[in-house]
CSV table of C-alpha atoms in Angstrom, one decimal:
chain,number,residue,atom,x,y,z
A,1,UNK,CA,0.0,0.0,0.0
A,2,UNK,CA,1.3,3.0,-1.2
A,3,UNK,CA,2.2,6.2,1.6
A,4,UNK,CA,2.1,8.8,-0.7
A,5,UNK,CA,5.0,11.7,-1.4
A,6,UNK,CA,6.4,13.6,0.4
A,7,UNK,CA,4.1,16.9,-1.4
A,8,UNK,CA,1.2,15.5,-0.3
A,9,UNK,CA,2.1,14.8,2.9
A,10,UNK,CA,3.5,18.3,3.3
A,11,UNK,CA,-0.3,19.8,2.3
A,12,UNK,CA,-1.5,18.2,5.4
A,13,UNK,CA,0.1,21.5,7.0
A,14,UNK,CA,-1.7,24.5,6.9
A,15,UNK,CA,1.1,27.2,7.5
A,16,UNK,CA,1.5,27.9,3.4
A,17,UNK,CA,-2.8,28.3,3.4
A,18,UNK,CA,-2.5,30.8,6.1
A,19,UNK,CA,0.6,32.6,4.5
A,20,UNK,CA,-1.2,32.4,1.2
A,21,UNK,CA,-4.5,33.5,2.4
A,22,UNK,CA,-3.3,36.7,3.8
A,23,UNK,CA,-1.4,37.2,0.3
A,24,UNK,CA,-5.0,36.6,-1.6
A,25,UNK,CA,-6.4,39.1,0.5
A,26,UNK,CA,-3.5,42.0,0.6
A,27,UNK,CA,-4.2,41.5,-3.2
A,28,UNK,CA,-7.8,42.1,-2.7
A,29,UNK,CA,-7.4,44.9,-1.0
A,30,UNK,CA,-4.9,46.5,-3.7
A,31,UNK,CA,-7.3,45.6,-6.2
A,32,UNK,CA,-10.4,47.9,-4.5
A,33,UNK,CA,-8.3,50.8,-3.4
A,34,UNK,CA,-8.7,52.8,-1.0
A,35,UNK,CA,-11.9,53.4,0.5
A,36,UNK,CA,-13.7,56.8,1.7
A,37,UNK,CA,-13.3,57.5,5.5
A,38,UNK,CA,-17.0,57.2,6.0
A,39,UNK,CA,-16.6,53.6,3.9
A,40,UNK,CA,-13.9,52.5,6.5
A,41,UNK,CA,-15.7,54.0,9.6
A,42,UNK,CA,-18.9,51.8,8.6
A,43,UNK,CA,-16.5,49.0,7.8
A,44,UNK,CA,-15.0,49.3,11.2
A,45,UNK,CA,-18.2,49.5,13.1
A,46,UNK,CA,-19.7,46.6,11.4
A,47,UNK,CA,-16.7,44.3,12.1
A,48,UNK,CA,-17.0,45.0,16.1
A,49,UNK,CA,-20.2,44.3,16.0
A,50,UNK,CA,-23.6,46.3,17.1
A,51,UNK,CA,-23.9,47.7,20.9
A,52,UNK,CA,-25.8,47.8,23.0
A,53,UNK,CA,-29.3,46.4,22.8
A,54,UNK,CA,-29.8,48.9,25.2
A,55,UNK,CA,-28.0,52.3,26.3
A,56,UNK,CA,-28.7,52.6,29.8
A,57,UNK,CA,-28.4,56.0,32.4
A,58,UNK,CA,-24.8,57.0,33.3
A,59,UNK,CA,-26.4,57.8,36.6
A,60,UNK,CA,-23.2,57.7,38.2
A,61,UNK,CA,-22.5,57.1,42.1
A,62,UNK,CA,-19.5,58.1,43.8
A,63,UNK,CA,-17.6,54.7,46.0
A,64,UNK,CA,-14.8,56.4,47.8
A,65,UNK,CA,-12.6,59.8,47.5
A,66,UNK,CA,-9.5,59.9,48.7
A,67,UNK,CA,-6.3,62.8,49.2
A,68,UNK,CA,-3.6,61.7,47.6
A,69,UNK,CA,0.1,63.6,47.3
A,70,UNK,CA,-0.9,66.1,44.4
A,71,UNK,CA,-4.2,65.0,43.3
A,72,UNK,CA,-7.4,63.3,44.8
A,73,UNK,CA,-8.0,60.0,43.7
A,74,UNK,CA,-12.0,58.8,43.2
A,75,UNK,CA,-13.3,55.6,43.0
A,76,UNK,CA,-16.9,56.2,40.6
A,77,UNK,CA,-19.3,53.9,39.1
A,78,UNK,CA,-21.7,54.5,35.9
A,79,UNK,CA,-24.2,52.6,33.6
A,80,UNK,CA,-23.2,52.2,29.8
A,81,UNK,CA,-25.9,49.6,28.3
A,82,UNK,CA,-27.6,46.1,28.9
A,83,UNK,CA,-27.3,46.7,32.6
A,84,UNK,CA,-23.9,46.8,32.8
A,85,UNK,CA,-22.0,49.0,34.9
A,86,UNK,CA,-18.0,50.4,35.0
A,87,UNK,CA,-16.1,51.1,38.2
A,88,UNK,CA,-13.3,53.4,37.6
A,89,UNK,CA,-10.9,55.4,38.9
A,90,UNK,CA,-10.9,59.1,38.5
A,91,UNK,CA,-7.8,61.5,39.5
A,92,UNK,CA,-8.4,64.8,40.0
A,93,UNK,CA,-4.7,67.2,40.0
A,94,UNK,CA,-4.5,70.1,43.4
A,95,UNK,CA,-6.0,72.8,41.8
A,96,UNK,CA,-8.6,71.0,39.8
A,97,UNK,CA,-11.6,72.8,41.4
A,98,UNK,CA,-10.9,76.3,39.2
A,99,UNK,CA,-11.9,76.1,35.9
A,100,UNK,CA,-12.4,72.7,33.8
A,101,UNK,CA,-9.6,71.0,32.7
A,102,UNK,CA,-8.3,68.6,29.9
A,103,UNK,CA,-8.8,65.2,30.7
A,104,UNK,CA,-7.6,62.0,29.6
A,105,UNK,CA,-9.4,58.4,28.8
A,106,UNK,CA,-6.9,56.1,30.3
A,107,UNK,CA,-7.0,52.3,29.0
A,108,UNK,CA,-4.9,49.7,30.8
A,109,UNK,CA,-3.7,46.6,28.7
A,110,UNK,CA,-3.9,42.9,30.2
A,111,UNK,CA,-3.0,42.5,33.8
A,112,UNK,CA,-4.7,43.3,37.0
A,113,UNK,CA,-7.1,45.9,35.6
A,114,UNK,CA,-7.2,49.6,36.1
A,115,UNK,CA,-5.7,49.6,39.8
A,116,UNK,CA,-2.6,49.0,37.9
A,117,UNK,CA,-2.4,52.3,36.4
A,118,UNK,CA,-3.0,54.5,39.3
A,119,UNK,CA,-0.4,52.9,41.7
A,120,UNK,CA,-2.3,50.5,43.6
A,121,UNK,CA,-2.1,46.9,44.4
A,122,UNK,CA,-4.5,44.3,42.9
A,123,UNK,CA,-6.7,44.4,45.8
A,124,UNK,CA,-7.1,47.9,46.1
A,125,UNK,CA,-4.3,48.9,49.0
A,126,UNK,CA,-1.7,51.2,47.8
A,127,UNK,CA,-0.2,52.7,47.4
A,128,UNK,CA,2.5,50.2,45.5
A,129,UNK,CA,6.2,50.1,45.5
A,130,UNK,CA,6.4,49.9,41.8
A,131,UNK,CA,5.3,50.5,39.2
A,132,UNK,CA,4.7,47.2,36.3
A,133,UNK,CA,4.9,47.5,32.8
A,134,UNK,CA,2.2,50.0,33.1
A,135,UNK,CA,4.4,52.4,34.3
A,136,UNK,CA,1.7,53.9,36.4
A,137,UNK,CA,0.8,55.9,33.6
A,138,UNK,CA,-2.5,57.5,34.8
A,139,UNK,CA,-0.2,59.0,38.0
A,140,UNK,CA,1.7,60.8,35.2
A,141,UNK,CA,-1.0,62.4,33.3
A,142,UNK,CA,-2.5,63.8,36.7
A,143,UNK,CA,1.1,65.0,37.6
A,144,UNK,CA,0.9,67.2,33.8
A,145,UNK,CA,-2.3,68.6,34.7
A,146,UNK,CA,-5.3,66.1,33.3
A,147,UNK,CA,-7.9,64.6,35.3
A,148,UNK,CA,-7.5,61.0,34.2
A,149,UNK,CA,-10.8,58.7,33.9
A,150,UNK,CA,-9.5,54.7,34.1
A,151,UNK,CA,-12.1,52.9,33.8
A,152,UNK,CA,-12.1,48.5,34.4
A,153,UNK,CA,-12.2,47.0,31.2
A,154,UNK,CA,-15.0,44.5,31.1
A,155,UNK,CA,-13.2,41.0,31.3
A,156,UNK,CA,-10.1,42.7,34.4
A,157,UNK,CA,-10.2,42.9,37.4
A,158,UNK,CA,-13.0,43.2,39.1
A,159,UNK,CA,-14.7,43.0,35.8
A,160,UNK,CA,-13.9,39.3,35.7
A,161,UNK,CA,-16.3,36.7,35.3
A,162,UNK,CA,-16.8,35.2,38.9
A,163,UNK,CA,-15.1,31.7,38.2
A,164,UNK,CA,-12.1,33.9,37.1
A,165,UNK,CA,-12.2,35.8,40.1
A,166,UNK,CA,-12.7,32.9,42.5
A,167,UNK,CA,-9.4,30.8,41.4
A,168,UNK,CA,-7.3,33.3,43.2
A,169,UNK,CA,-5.2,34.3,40.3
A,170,UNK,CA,-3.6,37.4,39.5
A,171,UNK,CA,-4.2,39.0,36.8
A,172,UNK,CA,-5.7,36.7,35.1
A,173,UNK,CA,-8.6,37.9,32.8
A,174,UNK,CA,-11.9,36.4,31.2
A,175,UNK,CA,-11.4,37.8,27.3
A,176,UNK,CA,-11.7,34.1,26.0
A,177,UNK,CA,-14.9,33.2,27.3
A,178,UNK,CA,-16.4,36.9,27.1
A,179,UNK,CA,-15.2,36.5,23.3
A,180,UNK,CA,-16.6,33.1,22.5
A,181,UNK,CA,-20.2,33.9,23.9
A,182,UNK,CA,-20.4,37.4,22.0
A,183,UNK,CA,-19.1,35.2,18.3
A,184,UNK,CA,-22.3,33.6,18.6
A,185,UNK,CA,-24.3,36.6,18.9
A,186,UNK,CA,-22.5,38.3,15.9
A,187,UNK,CA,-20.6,40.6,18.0
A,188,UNK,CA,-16.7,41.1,19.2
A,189,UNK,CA,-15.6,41.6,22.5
A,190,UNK,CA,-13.2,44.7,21.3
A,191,UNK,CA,-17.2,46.2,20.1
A,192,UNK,CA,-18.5,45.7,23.4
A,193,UNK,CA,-15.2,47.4,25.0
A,194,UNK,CA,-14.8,50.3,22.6
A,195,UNK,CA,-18.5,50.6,23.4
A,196,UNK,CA,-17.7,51.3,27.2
A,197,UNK,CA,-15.3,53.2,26.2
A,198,UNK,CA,-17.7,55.9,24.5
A,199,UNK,CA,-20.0,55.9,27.4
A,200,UNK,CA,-16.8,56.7,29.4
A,201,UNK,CA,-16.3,59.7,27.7
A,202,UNK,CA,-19.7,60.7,28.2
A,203,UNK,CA,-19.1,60.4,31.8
A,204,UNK,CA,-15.9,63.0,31.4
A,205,UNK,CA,-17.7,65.0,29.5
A,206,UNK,CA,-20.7,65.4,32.2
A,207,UNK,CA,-18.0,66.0,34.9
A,208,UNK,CA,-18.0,69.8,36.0
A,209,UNK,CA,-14.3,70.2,36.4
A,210,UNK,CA,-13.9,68.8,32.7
A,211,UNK,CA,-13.5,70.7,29.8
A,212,UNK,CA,-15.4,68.4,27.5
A,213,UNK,CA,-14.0,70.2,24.5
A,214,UNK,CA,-10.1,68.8,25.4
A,215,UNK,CA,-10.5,65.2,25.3
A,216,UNK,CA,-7.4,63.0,25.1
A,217,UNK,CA,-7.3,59.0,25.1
A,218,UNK,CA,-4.2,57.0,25.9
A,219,UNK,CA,-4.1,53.0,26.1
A,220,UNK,CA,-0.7,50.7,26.5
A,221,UNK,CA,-1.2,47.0,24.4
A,222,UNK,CA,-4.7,46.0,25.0
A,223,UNK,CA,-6.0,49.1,26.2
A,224,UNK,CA,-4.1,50.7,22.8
A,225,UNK,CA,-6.1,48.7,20.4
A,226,UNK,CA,-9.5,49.9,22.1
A,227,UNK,CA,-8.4,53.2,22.4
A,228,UNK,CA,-7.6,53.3,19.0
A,229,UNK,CA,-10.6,52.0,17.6
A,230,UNK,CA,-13.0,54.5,19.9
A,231,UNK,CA,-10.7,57.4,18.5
A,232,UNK,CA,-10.9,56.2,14.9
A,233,UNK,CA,-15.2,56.6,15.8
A,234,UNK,CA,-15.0,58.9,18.4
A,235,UNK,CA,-14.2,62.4,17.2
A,236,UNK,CA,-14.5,64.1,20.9
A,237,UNK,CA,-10.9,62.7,21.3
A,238,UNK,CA,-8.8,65.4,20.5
A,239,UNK,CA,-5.5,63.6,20.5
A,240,UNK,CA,-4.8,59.8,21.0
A,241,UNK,CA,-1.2,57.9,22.4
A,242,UNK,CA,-0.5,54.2,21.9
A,243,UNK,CA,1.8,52.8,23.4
A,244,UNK,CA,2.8,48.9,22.7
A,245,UNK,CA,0.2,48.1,19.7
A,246,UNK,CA,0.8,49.8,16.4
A,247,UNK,CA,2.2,47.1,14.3
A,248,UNK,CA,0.9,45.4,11.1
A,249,UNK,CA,-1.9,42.4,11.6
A,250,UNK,CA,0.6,40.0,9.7
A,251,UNK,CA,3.7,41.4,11.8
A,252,UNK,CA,2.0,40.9,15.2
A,253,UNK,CA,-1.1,39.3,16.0
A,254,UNK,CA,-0.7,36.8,12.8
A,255,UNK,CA,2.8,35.9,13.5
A,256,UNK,CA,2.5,34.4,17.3
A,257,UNK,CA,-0.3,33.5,19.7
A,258,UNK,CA,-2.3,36.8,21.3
A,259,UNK,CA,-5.2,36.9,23.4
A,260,UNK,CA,-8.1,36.4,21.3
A,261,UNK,CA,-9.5,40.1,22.1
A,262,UNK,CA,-7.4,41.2,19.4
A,263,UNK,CA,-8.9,39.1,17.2
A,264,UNK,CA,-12.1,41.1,14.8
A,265,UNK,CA,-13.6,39.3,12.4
A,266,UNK,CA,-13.4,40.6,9.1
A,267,UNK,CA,-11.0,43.6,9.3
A,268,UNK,CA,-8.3,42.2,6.9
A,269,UNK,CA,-10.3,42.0,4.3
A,270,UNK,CA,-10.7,45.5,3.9
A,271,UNK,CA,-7.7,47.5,5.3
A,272,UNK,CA,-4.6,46.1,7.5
A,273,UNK,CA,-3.9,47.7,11.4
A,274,UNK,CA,-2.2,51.1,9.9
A,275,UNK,CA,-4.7,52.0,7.5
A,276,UNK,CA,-7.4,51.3,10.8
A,277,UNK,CA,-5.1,53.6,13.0
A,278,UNK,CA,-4.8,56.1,10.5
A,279,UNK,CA,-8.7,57.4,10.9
A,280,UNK,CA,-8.0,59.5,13.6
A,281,UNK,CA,-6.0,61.7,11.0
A,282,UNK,CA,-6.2,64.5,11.0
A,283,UNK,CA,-5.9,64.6,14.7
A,284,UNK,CA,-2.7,64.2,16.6
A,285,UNK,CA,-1.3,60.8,17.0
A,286,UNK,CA,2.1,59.8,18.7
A,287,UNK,CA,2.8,56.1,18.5
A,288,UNK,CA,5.6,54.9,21.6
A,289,UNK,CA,7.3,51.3,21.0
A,290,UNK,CA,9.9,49.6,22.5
A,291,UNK,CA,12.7,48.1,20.7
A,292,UNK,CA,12.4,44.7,21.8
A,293,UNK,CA,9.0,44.4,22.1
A,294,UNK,CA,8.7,40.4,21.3
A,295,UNK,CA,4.7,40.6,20.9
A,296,UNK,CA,4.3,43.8,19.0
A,297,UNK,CA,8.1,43.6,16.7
A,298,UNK,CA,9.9,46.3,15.7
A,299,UNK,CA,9.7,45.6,12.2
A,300,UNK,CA,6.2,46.2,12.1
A,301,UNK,CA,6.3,49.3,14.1
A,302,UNK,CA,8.4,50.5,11.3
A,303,UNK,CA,6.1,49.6,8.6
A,304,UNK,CA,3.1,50.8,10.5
A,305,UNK,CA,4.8,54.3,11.4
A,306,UNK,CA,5.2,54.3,7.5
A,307,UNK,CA,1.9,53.8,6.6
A,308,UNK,CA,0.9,56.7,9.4
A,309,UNK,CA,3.8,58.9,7.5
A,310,UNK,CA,1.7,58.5,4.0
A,311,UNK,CA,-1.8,59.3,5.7
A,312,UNK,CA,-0.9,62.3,7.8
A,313,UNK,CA,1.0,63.9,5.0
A,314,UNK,CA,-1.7,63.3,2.5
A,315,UNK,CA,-3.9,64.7,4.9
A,316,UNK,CA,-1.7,67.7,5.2
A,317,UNK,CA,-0.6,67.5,8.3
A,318,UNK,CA,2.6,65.5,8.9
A,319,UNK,CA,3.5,67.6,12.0
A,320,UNK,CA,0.8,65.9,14.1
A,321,UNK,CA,2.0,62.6,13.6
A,322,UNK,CA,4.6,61.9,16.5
A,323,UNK,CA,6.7,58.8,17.5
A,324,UNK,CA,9.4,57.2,20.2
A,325,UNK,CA,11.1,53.8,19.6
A,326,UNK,CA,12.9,53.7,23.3
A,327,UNK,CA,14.6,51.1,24.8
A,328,UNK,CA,12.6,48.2,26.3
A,329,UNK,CA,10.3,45.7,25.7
A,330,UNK,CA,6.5,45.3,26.2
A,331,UNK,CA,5.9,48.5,28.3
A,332,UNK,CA,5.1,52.2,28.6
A,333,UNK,CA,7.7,53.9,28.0
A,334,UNK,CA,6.8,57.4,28.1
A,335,UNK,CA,9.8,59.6,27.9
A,336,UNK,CA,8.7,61.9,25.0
A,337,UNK,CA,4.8,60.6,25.2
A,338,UNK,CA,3.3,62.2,28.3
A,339,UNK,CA,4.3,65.4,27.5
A,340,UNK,CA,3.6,65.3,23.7
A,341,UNK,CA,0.3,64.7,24.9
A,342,UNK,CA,0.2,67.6,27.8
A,343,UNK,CA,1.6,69.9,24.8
A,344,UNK,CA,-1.2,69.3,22.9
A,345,UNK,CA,-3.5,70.4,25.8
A,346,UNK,CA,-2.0,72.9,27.4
């Protein structure tokens, strides 16, 4: 009995069909051109999927205020839709009583949820030696003068589902799960985030010591990806900062194993992650990076910055596009960022 060649064997294998298939589509995309920015937005918003079935109240309840060195720290919660509803951190800089003031949408990436962005431990105690990858980024926006909204992203933290909360890990999350149910309702679990995400502007924007014309949004890895898609539809945000994201799909996300919330079904085929990115042209952009990010490679920062090059200066404005490969890996880095962004607002 024959065992075939080796050819067919080798077909068993479905590396080439992966390769090939995002070849057939990059073609595709060639082919079509480039589509208006009302085309994309549409495109965008029907691959995360509709929310909510329904938009609830903010009606939003103060937990806990607290003095902190330089700024007041608030623990808030508000409605967004389907019942569900956000506890966040606010930070509020000495001084912020006077007039409104810029303020910042502040999205934490995977970890221990937003306590990891103002200084505090996972349970709530702080505040914390040091800071993680995060780099306590929220405590340096107050310190240049924002108050800083950082909300829990649904699936962290205390956002977990309650058999992810009751194994006792640490910063462990519930994205798969989250993710699988919302497939088979046609929706994404990035949709249902950069949904939350809008309602959390509302909630700065209702906020008396904000000046809801100055809107700024900075997220680090999986906090960059929603805060990039909630700019792209989003036009209150003024100015956006990611930090450990911008890459290409095929450089990134295709190339190893990620956490399935970066996963949207059907955005390759019209556009790949630059080309999404670039809708929040004309508005300033700075993109950070580390050098030796292993998740988010270097090589496809540079082809993403690029890409972000060609759309800001065909949108006449190459001067708002702004950038910092530092040295590190998969963290904030933030030595040109945080004041690229306070320069923009002040």
């Amino acid at each position: 009995m024959s065992i075939g060649t080796g050819t067919a064997i080798s077909m068993w294998n479905p590396d080439d069909y992966l390769k090939r298939l995002y070849d057939v589509y990059a073609e595709k995309r060639s082919g079509a051109g480039r589509a208006e920015r009302a085309e994309r937005l549409r495109q965008l918003g029907e691959a995360l999927g509709s929310f909510p079935e329904r938009e609830d109240e903010l009606n939003p309840v103060l937990l806990e205020r607290v003095r902190c060195g330089g700024y007041v720290r608030e623990r808030v919660e508000y409605g967004t839709g389907d019942g569900l509803r956000v506890p966040a951190y606010v930070l509020i800089p000495d001084g912020g009583e006077g007039a409104p003031r810029p303020a910042v949408l502040a999205l934490h990436g995977h970890g221990f949820g937003s306590r990891e962005i103002v200084g505090l431990r996972p349970d709530g105690s702080g505040p914390r030696a040091e800071p993680t990858i995060h780099g306590d980024y929220a405590l340096e926006l107050v310190r240049r003068g924002f108050v800083v909204l950082a909300p829990e992203i649904v699936g962290f933290g205390d956002r977990r589902l309650k058999a992810d909360q009751a194994d006792g890990k640490t910063g462990n999350n519930s994205c798969a799960r989250l993710a699988a149910h919302l497939l088979m309702y046609g929706k994404s679990l990035a949709g249902l985030r950069v949904f939350e995400a809008r309602r959390a502007l509302d909630y700065l924007a209702a906020r008396p010591d904000v000046d809801a014309g100055r809107l700024g949004c900075m997220g680090f890895s999986g906090g960059a990806l929603i805060a990039a898609y909630t700019s792209a539809l989003d036009e209150r945000i003024r100015a956006l900062y990611l930090t450990g994201f911008a890459n290409t799909f095929r450089d990134s996300i295709l190339a190893m194993p990620h956490c399935i919330d970066n996963y949207v079904p059907g955005l390759l085929r019209y556009a790949e992650l630059p080309e999404w990115i670039g809708l929040v042209a004309p508005r300033p952009l700075f993109i950070e990076a580390g050098a030796d990010d292993p998740i988010f490679p270097l090589a496809g920062v540079r082809a993403a910055l690029a890409e972000l090059e060609r759309i800001y200066a065909q949108a006449g404005v190459p001067e708002a596009l702004g950038s910092d490969i530092f040295p590190g890996r998969h963290e904030v880095g933030g030595r040109l960022g945080y004041d690229w962004l306070a320069g923009i607002f002040f």
